[in-house]
Short mmCIF file of C-alpha atoms in Angstrom, two decimals:
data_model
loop_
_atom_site.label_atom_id
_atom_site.label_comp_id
_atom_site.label_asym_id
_atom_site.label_seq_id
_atom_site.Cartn_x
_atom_site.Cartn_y
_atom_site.Cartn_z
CA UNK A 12 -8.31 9.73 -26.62
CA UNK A 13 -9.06 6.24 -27.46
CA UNK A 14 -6.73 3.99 -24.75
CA UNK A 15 -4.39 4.45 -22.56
CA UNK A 16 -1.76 1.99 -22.23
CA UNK A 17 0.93 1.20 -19.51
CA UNK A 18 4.73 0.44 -19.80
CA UNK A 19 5.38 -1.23 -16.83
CA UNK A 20 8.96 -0.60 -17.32
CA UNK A 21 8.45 3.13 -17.43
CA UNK A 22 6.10 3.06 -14.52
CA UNK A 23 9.05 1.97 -12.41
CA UNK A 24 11.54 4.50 -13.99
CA UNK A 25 8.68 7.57 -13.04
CA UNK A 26 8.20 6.07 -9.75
CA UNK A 27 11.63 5.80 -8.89
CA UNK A 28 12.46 9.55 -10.75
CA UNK A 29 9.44 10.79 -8.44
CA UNK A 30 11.29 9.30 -5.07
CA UNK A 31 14.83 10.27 -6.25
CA UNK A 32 13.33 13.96 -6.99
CA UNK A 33 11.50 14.25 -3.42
CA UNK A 34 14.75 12.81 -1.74
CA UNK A 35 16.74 15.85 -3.54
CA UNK A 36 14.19 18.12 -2.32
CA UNK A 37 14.90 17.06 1.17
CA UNK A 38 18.45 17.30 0.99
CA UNK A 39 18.02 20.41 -0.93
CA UNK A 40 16.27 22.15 1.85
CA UNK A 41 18.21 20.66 4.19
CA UNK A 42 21.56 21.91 2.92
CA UNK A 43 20.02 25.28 2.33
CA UNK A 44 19.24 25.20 5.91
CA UNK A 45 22.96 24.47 6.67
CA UNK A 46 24.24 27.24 3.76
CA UNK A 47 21.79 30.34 5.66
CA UNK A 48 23.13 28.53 9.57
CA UNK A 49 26.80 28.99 7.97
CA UNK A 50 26.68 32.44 6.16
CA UNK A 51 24.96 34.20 9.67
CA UNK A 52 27.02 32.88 11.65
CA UNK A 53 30.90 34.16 9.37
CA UNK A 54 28.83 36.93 9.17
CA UNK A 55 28.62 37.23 12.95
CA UNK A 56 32.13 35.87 13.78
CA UNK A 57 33.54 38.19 10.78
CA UNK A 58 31.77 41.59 12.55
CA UNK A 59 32.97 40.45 16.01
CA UNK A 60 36.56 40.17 14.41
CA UNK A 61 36.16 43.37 12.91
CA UNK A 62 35.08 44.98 16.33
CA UNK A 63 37.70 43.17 18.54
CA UNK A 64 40.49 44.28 15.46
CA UNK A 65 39.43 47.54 16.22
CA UNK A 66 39.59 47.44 19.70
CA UNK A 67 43.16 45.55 19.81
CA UNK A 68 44.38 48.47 17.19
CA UNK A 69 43.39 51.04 19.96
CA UNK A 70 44.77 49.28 22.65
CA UNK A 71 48.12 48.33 21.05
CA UNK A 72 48.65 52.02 19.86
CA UNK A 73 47.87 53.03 23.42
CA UNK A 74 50.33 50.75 24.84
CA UNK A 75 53.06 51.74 22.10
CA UNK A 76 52.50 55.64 23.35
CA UNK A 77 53.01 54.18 26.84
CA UNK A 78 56.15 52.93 26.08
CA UNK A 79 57.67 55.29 24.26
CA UNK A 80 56.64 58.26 26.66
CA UNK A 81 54.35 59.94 24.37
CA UNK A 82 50.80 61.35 25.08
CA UNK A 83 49.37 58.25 27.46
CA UNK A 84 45.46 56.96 26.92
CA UNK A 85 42.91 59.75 28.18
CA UNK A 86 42.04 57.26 31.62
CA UNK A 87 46.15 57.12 32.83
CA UNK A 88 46.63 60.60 31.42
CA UNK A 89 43.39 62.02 33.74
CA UNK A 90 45.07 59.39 36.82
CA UNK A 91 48.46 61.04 36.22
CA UNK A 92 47.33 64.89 36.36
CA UNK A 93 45.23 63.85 39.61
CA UNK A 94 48.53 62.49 41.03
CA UNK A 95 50.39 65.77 40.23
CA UNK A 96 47.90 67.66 42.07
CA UNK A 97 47.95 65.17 44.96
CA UNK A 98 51.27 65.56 45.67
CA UNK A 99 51.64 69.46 45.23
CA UNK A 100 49.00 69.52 47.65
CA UNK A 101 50.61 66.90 49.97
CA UNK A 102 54.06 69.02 49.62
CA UNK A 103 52.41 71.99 50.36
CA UNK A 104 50.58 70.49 53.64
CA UNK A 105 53.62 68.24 54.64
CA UNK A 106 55.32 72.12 54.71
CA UNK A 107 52.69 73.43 56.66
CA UNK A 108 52.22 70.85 59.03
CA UNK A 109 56.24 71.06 59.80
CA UNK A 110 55.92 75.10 60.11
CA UNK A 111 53.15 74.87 63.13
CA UNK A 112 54.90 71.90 64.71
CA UNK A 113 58.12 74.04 64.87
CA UNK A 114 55.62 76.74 66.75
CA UNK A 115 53.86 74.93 69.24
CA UNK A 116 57.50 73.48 70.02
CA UNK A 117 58.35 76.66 70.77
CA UNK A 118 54.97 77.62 72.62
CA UNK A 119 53.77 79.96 69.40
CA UNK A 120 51.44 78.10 67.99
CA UNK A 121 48.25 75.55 69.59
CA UNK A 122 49.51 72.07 69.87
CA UNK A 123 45.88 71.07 68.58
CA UNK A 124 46.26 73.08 65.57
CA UNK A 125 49.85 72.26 65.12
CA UNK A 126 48.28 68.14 65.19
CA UNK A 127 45.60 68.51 62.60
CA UNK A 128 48.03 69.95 60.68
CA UNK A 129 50.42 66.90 60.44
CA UNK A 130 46.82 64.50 60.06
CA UNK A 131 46.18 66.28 56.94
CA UNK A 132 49.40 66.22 55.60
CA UNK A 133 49.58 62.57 56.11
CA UNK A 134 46.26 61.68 54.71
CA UNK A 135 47.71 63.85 51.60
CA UNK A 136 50.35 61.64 51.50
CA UNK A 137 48.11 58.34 51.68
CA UNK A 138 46.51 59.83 48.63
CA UNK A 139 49.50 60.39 46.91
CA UNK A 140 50.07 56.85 47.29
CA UNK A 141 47.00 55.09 46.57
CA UNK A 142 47.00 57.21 43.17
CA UNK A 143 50.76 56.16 42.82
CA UNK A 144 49.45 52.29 42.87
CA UNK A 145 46.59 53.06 40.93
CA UNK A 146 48.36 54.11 37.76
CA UNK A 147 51.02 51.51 37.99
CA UNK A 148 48.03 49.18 37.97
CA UNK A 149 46.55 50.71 34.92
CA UNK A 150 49.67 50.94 33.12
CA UNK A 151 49.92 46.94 33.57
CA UNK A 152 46.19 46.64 32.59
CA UNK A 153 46.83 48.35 29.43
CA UNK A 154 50.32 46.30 28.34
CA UNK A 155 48.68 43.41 30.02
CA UNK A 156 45.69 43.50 27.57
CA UNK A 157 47.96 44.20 24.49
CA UNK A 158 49.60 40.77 24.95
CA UNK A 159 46.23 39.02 25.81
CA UNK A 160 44.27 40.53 22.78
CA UNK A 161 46.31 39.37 19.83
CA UNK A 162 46.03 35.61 20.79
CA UNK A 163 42.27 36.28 21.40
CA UNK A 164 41.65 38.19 18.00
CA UNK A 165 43.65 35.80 16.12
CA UNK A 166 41.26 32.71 17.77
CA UNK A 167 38.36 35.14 16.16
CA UNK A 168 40.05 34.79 12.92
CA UNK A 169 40.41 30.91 12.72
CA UNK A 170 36.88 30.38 14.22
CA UNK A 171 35.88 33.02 11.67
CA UNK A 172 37.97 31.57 8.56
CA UNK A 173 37.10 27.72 9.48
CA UNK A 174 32.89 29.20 9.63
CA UNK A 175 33.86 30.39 6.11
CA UNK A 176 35.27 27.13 4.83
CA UNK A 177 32.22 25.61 6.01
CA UNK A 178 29.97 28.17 4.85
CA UNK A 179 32.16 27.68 0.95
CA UNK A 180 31.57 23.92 1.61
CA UNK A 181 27.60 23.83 2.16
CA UNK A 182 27.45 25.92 -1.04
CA UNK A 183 29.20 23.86 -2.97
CA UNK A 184 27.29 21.00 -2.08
CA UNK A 185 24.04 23.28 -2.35
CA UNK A 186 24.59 23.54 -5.99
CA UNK A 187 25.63 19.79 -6.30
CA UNK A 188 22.01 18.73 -5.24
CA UNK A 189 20.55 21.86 -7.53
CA UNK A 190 22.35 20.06 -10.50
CA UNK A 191 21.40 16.59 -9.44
CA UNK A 192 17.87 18.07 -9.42
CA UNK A 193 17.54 19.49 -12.65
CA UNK A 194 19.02 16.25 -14.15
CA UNK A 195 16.34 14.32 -12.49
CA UNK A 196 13.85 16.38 -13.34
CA UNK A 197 14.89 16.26 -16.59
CA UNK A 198 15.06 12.65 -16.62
CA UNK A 199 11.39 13.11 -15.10
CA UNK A 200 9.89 14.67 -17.74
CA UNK A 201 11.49 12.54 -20.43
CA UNK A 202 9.59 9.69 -18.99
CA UNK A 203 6.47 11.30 -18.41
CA UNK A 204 6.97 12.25 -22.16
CA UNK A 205 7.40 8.38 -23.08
CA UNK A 206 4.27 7.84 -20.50
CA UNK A 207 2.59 10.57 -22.62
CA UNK A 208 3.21 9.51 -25.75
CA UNK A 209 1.19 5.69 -24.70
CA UNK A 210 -2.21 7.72 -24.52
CA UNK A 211 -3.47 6.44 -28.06
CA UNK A 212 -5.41 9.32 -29.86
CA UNK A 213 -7.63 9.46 -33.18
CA UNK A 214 -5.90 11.37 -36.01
CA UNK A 215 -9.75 11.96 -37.12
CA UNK A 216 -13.14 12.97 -35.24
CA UNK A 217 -15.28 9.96 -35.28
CA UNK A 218 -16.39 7.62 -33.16
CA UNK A 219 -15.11 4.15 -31.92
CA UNK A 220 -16.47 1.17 -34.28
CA UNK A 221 -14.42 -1.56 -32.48
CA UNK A 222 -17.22 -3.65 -30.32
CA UNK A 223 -16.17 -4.68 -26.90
CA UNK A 224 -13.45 -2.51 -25.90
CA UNK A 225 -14.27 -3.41 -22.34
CA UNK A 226 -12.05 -6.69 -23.28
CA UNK A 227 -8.85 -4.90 -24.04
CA UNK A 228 -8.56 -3.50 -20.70
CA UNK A 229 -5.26 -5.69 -19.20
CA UNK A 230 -4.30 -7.02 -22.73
CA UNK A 231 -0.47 -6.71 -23.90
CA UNK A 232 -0.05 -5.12 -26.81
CA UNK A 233 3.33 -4.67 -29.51
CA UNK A 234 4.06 -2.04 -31.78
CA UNK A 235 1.57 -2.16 -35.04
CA UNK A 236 -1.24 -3.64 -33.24
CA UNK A 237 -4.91 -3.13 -33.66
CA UNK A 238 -6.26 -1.68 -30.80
CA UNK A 239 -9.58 0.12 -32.15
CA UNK A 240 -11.03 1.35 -35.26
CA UNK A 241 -12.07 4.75 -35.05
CA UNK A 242 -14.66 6.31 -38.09
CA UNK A 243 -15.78 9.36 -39.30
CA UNK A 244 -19.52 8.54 -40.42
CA UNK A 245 -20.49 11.73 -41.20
CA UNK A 246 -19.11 10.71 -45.06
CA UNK A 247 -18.52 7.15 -45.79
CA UNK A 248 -16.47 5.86 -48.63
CA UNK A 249 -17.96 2.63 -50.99
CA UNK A 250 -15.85 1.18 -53.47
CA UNK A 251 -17.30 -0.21 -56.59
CA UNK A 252 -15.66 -2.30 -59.73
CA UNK A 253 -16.17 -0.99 -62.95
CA UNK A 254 -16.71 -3.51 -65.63
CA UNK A 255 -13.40 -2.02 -68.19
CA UNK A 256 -15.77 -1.09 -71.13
CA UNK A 257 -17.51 1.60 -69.21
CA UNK A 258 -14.56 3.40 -67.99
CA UNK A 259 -15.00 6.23 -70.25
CA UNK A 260 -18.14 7.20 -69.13
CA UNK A 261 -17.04 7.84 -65.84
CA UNK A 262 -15.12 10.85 -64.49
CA UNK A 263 -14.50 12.31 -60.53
CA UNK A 264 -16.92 14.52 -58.74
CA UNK A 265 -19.90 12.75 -61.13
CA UNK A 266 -22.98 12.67 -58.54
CA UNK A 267 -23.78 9.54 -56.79
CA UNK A 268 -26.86 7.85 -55.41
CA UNK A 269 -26.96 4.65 -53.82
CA UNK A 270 -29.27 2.05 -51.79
CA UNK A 271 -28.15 -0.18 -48.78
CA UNK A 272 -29.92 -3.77 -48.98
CA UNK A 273 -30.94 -3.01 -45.31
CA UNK A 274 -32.21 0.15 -45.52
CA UNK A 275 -33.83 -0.16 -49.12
CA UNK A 276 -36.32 3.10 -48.77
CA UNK A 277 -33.13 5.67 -47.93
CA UNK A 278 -31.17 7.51 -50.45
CA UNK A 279 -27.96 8.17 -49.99
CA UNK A 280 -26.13 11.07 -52.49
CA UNK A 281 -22.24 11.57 -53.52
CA UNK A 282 -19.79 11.85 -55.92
CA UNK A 283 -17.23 9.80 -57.36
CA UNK A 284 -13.99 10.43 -55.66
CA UNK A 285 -11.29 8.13 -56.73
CA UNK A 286 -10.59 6.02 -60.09
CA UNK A 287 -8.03 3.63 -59.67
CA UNK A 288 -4.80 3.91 -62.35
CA UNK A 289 -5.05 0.54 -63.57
CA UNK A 290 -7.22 -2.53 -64.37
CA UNK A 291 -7.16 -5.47 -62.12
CA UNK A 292 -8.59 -8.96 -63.18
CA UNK A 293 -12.08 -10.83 -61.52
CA UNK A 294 -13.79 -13.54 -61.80
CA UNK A 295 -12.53 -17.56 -62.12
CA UNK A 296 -9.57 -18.64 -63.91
CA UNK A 297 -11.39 -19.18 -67.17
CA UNK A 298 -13.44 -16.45 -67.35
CA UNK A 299 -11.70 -13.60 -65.97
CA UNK A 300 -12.47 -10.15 -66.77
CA UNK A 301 -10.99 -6.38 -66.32
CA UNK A 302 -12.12 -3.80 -64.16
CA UNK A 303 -11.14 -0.60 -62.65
CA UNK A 304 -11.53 -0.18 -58.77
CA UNK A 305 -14.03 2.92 -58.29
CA UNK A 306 -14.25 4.60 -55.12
CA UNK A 307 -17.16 6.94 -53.86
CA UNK A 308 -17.81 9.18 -51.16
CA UNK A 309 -21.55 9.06 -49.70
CA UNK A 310 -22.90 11.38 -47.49
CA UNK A 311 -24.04 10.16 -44.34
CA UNK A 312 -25.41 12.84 -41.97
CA UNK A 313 -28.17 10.48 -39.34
CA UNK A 314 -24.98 8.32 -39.01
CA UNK A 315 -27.21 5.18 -40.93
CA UNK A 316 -24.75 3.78 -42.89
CA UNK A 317 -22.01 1.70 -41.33
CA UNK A 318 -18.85 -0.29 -41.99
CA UNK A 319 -19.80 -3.58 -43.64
CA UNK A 320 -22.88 -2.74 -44.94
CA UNK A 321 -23.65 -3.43 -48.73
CA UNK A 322 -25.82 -2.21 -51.88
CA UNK A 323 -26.13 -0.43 -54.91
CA UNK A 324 -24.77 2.64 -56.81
CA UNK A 325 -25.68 5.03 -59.77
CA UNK A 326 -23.25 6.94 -60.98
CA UNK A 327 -24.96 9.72 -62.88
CA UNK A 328 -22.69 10.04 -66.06
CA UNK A 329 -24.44 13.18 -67.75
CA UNK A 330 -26.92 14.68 -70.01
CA UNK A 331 -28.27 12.34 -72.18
CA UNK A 332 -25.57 9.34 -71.55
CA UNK A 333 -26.23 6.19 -69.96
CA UNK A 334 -26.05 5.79 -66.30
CA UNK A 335 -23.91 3.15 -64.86
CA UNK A 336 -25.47 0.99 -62.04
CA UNK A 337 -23.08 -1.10 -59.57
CA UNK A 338 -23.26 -3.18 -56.51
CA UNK A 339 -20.72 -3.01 -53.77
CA UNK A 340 -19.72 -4.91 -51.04
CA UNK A 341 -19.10 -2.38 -47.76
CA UNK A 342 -18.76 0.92 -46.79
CA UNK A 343 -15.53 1.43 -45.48
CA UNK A 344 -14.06 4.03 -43.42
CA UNK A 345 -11.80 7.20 -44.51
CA UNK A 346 -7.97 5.57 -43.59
CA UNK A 347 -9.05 1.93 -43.85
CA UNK A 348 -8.92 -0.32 -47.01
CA UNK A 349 -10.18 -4.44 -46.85
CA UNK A 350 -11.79 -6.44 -49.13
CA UNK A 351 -13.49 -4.85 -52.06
CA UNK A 352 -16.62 -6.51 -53.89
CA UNK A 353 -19.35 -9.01 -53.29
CA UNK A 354 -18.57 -12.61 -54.38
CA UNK A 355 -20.95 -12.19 -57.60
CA UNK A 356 -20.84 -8.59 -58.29
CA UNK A 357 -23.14 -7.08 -60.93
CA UNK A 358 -22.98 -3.85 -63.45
CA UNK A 359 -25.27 -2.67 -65.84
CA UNK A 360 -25.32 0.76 -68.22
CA UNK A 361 -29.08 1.90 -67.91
CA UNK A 362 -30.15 4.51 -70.60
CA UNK A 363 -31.26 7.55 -68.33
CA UNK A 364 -32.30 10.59 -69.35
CA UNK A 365 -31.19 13.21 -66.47
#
């Protein structure tokens, strides 16, 4: 990574996707709240409308036997077969208790006898009465409910039917903000993408050759600028000019030494890598002169040679054939291509013998 720069612009668009994202996260979780509130509670209102259904269905079929004088509900059925033993017990002691009367009125029978008689027969009939009320009472119990349970069960069902609307409605709204999410996270990540894509990176290993980057922090920049020069000075490339006589004695790949002015005692080995396709022209108006563009590749492994550095070359042309030697301006980076030769270059064939 060499820089990193900032798009204001896009700043605010991340900073506002990041707020509009939490705020749908709230909402989110707040209408999710509302959607699990809603479903337990049809889910409640639906079972107790189920059980109460029930119930009414039991109670209505109970009061339709009633009315028509079929098989009555087990409680008024067990009341009426108490009443009809009641009162064949009352009949039988309202006969007895008339029998011993008639007796002690005519001196048969104990007056006290004839008395407890009659007290039982009349508490018999008490009973007979008190059981008479009691099943009227639950006769109008049971058609008394039937009436009042429809209206209740069908107040079950709106309260039940409105919880669903609700319950339908929080859903709906549920996957509104789901949908709004995804589309701003969406939106999110395309601007984290443009943030991404402002991290400057090398296309090459190397190193940074720009001096003072500490001065470009808080500088604007537009597309195509320079913001740093990055090298690979494990291999540096030279370029040379060939005088155009001497072009056929050299060829790529031929080995290269050279010599930097500043470091005069190192050696530096290569190879020719690139011959240009054409001449070009040097030199003044009046004495102007061919050459072809030559460009080497030196190796450079203690990282001593740098950009703008200058010196001489042998290119090493063969057995027994001269060797061409050349002076050249800079050593230039890989990707980058500037000025080209010393203002009063110099080439010579030398005879060598290799």
């Amino acid at each position: 990574t060499i820089a990193t720069l900032r798009n204001w612009e896009i700043e605010e668009k991340i900073l506002e996707g990041e707020k509009q994202v939490n705020r749908l996260k709230a909402s989110l979780a707040t209408v999710d709240s509302q959607v699990r509130v809603a479903r337990e509670e049809y889910e409640r209102l639906k079972e107790d409308y189920n059980r109460q259904k029930a119930e009414s269905d039991y109670i209505q079929s109970q009061a339709q036997a009633l009315n028509d004088s079929k098989e009555a509900p087990p409680r008024i059925e067990a009341t009426r077969r108490q009443l009809q033993q009641i009162k064949l017990q009352a009949e039988s002691m309202a006969q007895k208790a008339s029998l011993h009367k008639y007796l002690a009125d005519e001196g048969v029978f104990p007056k006290q006898s004839a008395l407890q008689s009659a007290y039982e027969a009349a508490s018999a009939a008490k009973q007979v009465e008190a059981l008479t009320e009691q099943l009227k009472a639950e006769e109008a119990e049971l058609k008394q409910r039937s009436k009042e349970d429809l209206p209740k069960l069908n107040e079950t069902l709106r309260a039940s039917n409105a919880n669903k609307e609700r319950y339908e409605s929080a859903k709906t709204e549920l996957r509104s903000i789901q949908i709004q999410l995804e589309e701003a996270n969406r939106q999110l990540e395309v601007y984290n993408k443009q943030r991404d894509e402002l991290v400057l990176k090398s296309p090459i290993d190397g190193q940074i050759l720009t001096l003072k980057t500490d001065l470009l922090l808080g500088q604007n920049f537009n597309r195509g600028d320079t913001v740093a020069v990055v090298g690979n000075l494990s291999q540096v490339k030279i370029n040379i000019q060939l005088p155009e006589e001497d072009r056929a004695l050299v060829q790529k790949e031929q080995k290269v030494t050279a010599r930097i002015r500043a470091i005069p005692d190192t050696v530096f080995s290569g190879r020719v890598e690139s011959i240009a396709p054409v001449t070009s022209e040097t030199g003044e108006q009046t004495s102007k002169r061919k050459i072809w563009d030559i460009s080497m590749v030196l190796d450079n492994p203690k990282g001593k040679l740098n950009p703008g550095m200058t010196g001489y070359a042998k290119i090493h042309t063969g057995t027994w054939s001269p060797m061409i030697f050349l002076a050249w301006d800079e050593v230039y980076k890989a990707f980058r291509l500037d000025r080209y030769m010393d203002k009063n270059p110099f080439a010579s064939i030398l005879p060598k013998k290799d």
